[in-house]
Short mmCIF file of C-alpha atoms in Angstrom, two decimals:
data_model
loop_
_atom_site.label_atom_id
_atom_site.label_comp_id
_atom_site.label_asym_id
_atom_site.label_seq_id
_atom_site.Cartn_x
_atom_site.Cartn_y
_atom_site.Cartn_z
CA UNK A 1 -93.39 30.16 -13.50
CA UNK A 2 -96.50 29.94 -10.87
CA UNK A 3 -100.03 29.45 -11.54
CA UNK A 4 -102.86 30.04 -9.37
CA UNK A 5 -106.16 28.41 -10.22
CA UNK A 6 -110.08 28.86 -8.62
CA UNK A 7 -112.87 27.17 -9.98
CA UNK A 8 -115.70 27.87 -10.57
CA UNK A 9 -115.34 31.34 -12.48
CA UNK A 10 -118.88 31.80 -10.55
CA UNK A 11 -121.61 30.20 -8.91
CA UNK A 12 -125.48 30.81 -7.35
CA UNK A 13 -126.57 28.36 -4.79
CA UNK A 14 -130.04 28.10 -2.67
CA UNK A 15 -129.43 29.34 0.91
CA UNK A 16 -128.89 26.36 3.00
CA UNK A 17 -127.32 24.44 0.59
CA UNK A 18 -123.62 23.44 0.90
CA UNK A 19 -120.19 24.83 -1.14
CA UNK A 20 -116.90 24.05 -2.29
CA UNK A 21 -114.54 26.25 -3.77
CA UNK A 22 -111.08 24.89 -4.47
CA UNK A 23 -108.05 26.40 -5.32
CA UNK A 24 -104.95 24.94 -6.39
CA UNK A 25 -101.21 26.48 -7.14
CA UNK A 26 -98.67 24.74 -9.17
CA UNK A 27 -95.02 25.25 -9.41
CA UNK A 28 -94.33 26.16 -6.12
CA UNK A 29 -94.19 24.17 -2.97
CA UNK A 30 -94.55 24.90 0.45
CA UNK A 31 -96.67 28.30 -0.78
CA UNK A 32 -98.58 29.94 2.53
CA UNK A 33 -102.46 30.10 0.61
CA UNK A 34 -105.28 32.70 2.17
CA UNK A 35 -108.89 32.34 1.48
CA UNK A 36 -110.05 36.11 1.48
CA UNK A 37 -114.40 37.44 0.99
CA UNK A 38 -114.68 41.01 -0.93
CA UNK A 39 -118.27 42.35 -0.96
CA UNK A 40 -119.09 44.39 -3.41
CA UNK A 41 -117.73 47.78 -3.46
CA UNK A 42 -115.61 46.70 -0.19
CA UNK A 43 -112.39 45.35 0.57
CA UNK A 44 -110.46 42.13 0.72
CA UNK A 45 -111.65 40.12 4.31
CA UNK A 46 -109.25 37.88 5.41
CA UNK A 47 -111.03 34.03 6.32
CA UNK A 48 -108.65 31.69 6.43
CA UNK A 49 -104.82 31.56 5.65
CA UNK A 50 -102.41 28.02 6.81
CA UNK A 51 -98.49 27.35 6.05
CA UNK A 52 -99.02 23.91 5.55
CA UNK A 53 -100.64 20.73 5.46
CA UNK A 54 -103.31 19.90 7.27
CA UNK A 55 -102.71 23.55 9.08
CA UNK A 56 -105.36 25.82 8.58
CA UNK A 57 -106.60 29.66 11.55
CA UNK A 58 -109.26 30.77 11.28
CA UNK A 59 -109.73 34.60 11.20
CA UNK A 60 -113.39 35.15 11.54
CA UNK A 61 -115.87 33.08 13.04
CA UNK A 62 -118.71 32.43 10.30
CA UNK A 63 -120.16 28.69 8.81
CA UNK A 64 -117.56 28.77 6.69
CA UNK A 65 -114.50 26.56 7.09
CA UNK A 66 -111.83 25.39 4.63
CA UNK A 67 -108.92 22.79 4.14
CA UNK A 68 -105.87 21.81 2.94
CA UNK A 69 -105.82 18.63 1.74
CA UNK A 70 -102.40 18.64 0.16
CA UNK A 71 -99.64 20.51 -0.33
CA UNK A 72 -100.69 23.00 -2.62
CA UNK A 73 -104.43 22.88 -2.92
CA UNK A 74 -106.69 24.88 -1.00
CA UNK A 75 -110.35 24.52 -0.18
CA UNK A 76 -113.39 26.73 1.20
CA UNK A 77 -116.34 24.62 2.22
CA UNK A 78 -119.71 25.79 4.32
CA UNK A 79 -122.87 23.01 5.31
CA UNK A 80 -125.05 25.18 4.86
CA UNK A 81 -125.03 28.64 2.90
CA UNK A 82 -126.51 31.23 4.36
CA UNK A 83 -127.68 34.66 2.00
CA UNK A 84 -124.79 36.70 3.84
CA UNK A 85 -121.97 34.24 2.36
CA UNK A 86 -123.00 35.71 -1.70
CA UNK A 87 -119.75 37.47 -2.55
CA UNK A 88 -116.24 37.35 -4.08
CA UNK A 89 -114.00 34.63 -3.59
CA UNK A 90 -110.03 35.37 -3.81
CA UNK A 91 -107.66 33.19 -3.03
CA UNK A 92 -104.03 34.36 -2.35
CA UNK A 93 -100.41 31.93 -2.09
CA UNK A 94 -96.89 33.66 -1.20
CA UNK A 95 -94.27 31.54 -1.16
CA UNK A 96 -93.99 31.16 2.33
CA UNK A 97 -89.88 31.98 3.07
CA UNK A 98 -88.26 34.39 5.56
CA UNK A 99 -88.90 38.32 3.78
CA UNK A 100 -91.73 36.92 0.99
CA UNK A 101 -95.25 39.61 1.49
CA UNK A 102 -96.05 39.52 -1.99
CA UNK A 103 -99.22 37.49 -2.79
CA UNK A 104 -100.34 36.31 -5.47
CA UNK A 105 -104.22 36.36 -6.11
CA UNK A 106 -105.85 33.82 -8.42
CA UNK A 107 -108.83 35.05 -10.74
CA UNK A 108 -111.66 34.87 -8.10
CA UNK A 109 -115.07 33.26 -7.28
CA UNK A 110 -118.51 35.24 -7.74
CA UNK A 111 -120.62 33.36 -5.59
CA UNK A 112 -124.60 34.72 -5.84
CA UNK A 113 -126.20 33.22 -2.29
CA UNK A 114 -130.36 33.09 -3.55
CA UNK B 1 -110.85 45.33 11.83
CA UNK B 2 -109.09 46.25 9.45
CA UNK B 3 -105.59 47.78 9.60
CA UNK B 4 -104.95 50.25 6.24
CA UNK B 5 -108.08 52.75 5.23
CA UNK B 6 -107.51 54.33 2.15
CA UNK B 7 -108.75 57.79 1.43
CA UNK B 8 -110.29 59.02 -1.27
CA UNK B 9 -112.41 56.15 -1.64
CA UNK B 10 -113.38 57.21 -4.75
CA UNK B 11 -111.63 59.10 -7.00
CA UNK B 12 -112.01 60.55 -10.81
CA UNK B 13 -109.25 62.50 -13.11
CA UNK B 14 -108.47 63.22 -16.78
CA UNK B 15 -105.67 61.14 -18.66
CA UNK B 16 -102.48 62.78 -17.85
CA UNK B 17 -102.63 64.59 -14.66
CA UNK B 18 -101.55 62.69 -11.24
CA UNK B 19 -103.65 60.46 -8.99
CA UNK B 20 -102.51 60.20 -5.29
CA UNK B 21 -104.15 57.40 -2.85
CA UNK B 22 -103.34 57.92 0.79
CA UNK B 23 -103.80 55.28 3.20
CA UNK B 24 -103.56 55.45 6.92
CA UNK B 25 -102.71 52.09 9.71
CA UNK B 26 -103.45 51.70 12.86
CA UNK B 27 -100.19 49.69 14.32
CA UNK B 28 -96.55 49.10 13.77
CA UNK B 29 -96.06 47.36 9.93
CA UNK B 30 -92.80 45.74 9.03
CA UNK B 31 -93.99 46.30 5.41
CA UNK B 32 -96.48 48.03 3.68
CA UNK B 33 -97.34 46.84 0.43
CA UNK B 34 -100.10 48.27 -2.67
CA UNK B 35 -102.65 46.24 -5.14
CA UNK B 36 -104.18 47.15 -8.50
CA UNK B 37 -107.84 44.92 -8.64
CA UNK B 38 -109.44 45.43 -11.98
CA UNK B 39 -113.02 44.86 -11.74
CA UNK B 40 -114.21 41.31 -10.89
CA UNK B 41 -110.26 40.14 -11.27
CA UNK B 42 -107.84 39.08 -8.44
CA UNK B 43 -105.82 41.37 -7.09
CA UNK B 44 -102.15 42.42 -8.30
CA UNK B 45 -99.12 43.21 -6.37
CA UNK B 46 -97.26 46.69 -7.38
CA UNK B 47 -95.24 47.48 -4.81
CA UNK B 48 -93.87 46.83 -1.10
CA UNK B 49 -92.39 49.72 0.88
CA UNK B 50 -90.61 48.81 4.39
CA UNK B 51 -90.77 50.35 7.50
CA UNK B 52 -87.03 51.38 6.93
CA UNK B 53 -88.29 52.85 3.39
CA UNK B 54 -89.72 56.52 3.20
CA UNK B 55 -89.99 56.93 -0.47
CA UNK B 56 -89.58 53.91 -3.48
CA UNK B 57 -90.43 54.16 -7.37
CA UNK B 58 -91.28 51.99 -9.99
CA UNK B 59 -92.32 52.87 -13.49
CA UNK B 60 -95.22 56.11 -13.08
CA UNK B 61 -95.69 54.87 -9.08
CA UNK B 62 -94.46 56.45 -6.20
CA UNK B 63 -94.81 55.32 -2.84
CA UNK B 64 -94.15 57.34 0.12
CA UNK B 65 -93.75 56.32 4.31
CA UNK B 66 -94.27 57.87 6.66
CA UNK B 67 -94.32 55.81 9.74
CA UNK B 68 -94.57 58.54 13.18
CA UNK B 69 -97.79 59.24 10.94
CA UNK B 70 -98.96 55.50 10.03
CA UNK B 71 -99.84 56.66 6.23
CA UNK B 72 -98.33 55.88 2.90
CA UNK B 73 -99.48 57.50 -0.54
CA UNK B 74 -99.57 55.95 -3.75
CA UNK B 75 -98.98 58.66 -6.10
CA UNK B 76 -99.73 57.68 -9.87
CA UNK B 77 -98.02 59.88 -12.36
CA UNK B 78 -99.80 61.00 -16.08
CA UNK B 79 -101.82 58.42 -15.83
CA UNK B 80 -103.43 56.80 -18.76
CA UNK B 81 -107.45 55.48 -19.05
CA UNK B 82 -105.48 51.83 -18.70
CA UNK B 83 -105.36 52.75 -14.49
CA UNK B 84 -108.78 52.93 -13.97
CA UNK B 85 -108.59 50.15 -11.40
CA UNK B 86 -109.40 50.00 -7.62
CA UNK B 87 -105.92 49.87 -5.71
CA UNK B 88 -105.68 48.74 -2.13
CA UNK B 89 -103.03 48.18 0.53
CA UNK B 90 -102.11 46.23 2.77
CA UNK B 91 -100.39 45.76 6.34
CA UNK B 92 -98.43 42.68 7.12
CA UNK B 93 -99.98 42.63 10.51
CA UNK B 94 -97.73 40.02 12.01
CA UNK B 95 -96.96 36.16 11.35
CA UNK B 96 -98.36 35.22 7.72
CA UNK B 97 -101.02 37.66 8.19
CA UNK B 98 -101.69 40.27 5.25
CA UNK B 99 -104.58 43.10 6.17
CA UNK B 100 -105.99 45.11 3.31
CA UNK B 101 -107.54 48.35 3.44
CA UNK B 102 -111.60 49.18 1.57
CA UNK B 103 -110.04 50.23 -1.19
CA UNK B 104 -109.56 53.58 -3.75
CA UNK B 105 -111.62 53.40 -6.79
CA UNK B 106 -109.26 55.47 -9.49
CA UNK B 107 -111.73 56.61 -12.80
CA UNK B 108 -109.43 58.12 -15.60
CA UNK B 109 -111.20 59.63 -17.79
CA UNK B 110 -109.87 59.40 -21.84
#
């Protein structure tokens, strides 16, 4: 069966510090991968998605970046965090095959920037 | 910009009552999905309805889709305290993107 992992679960970082959040998927190959951010009590904002190794699409211009160094690894990074980067970050995957729209979510990382 | 917008934003009902949540969207879609999120957790897929379907059932869930009005509704029958969560509609935005609405917070009182 497939599983998706995210770490860390929680993170408190000072403004201006770097960020690296990691997401890995097990039990599948060539998944589509997604990073979302969720502000408190709000919906999900799509940040990045990837349909293959090294292929990253950015949805929102900001100080975040994403990379996919391996087929089942998706990393969200920042060189200098802003207060507005605080939120709940969710990684998700879907099979990527035609007609497969359901997304499977990780447990999330709660980031607080002070 | 968000594709789906749910209403109400929040809903409080008694256990055993039915809960109805609505979603409106702006552009043509191939399908619409509903997800559930327990507080502080990831989202869980509930049901998908395709644009050529009008109604779909899964257990106590009933989803309708009206493409002429660009709207969908999620009905949870005989609600339970464990149904307390946020519910999101999501539309496939072309390519591999899925756009989520702001969600409805459902609170079911025991």
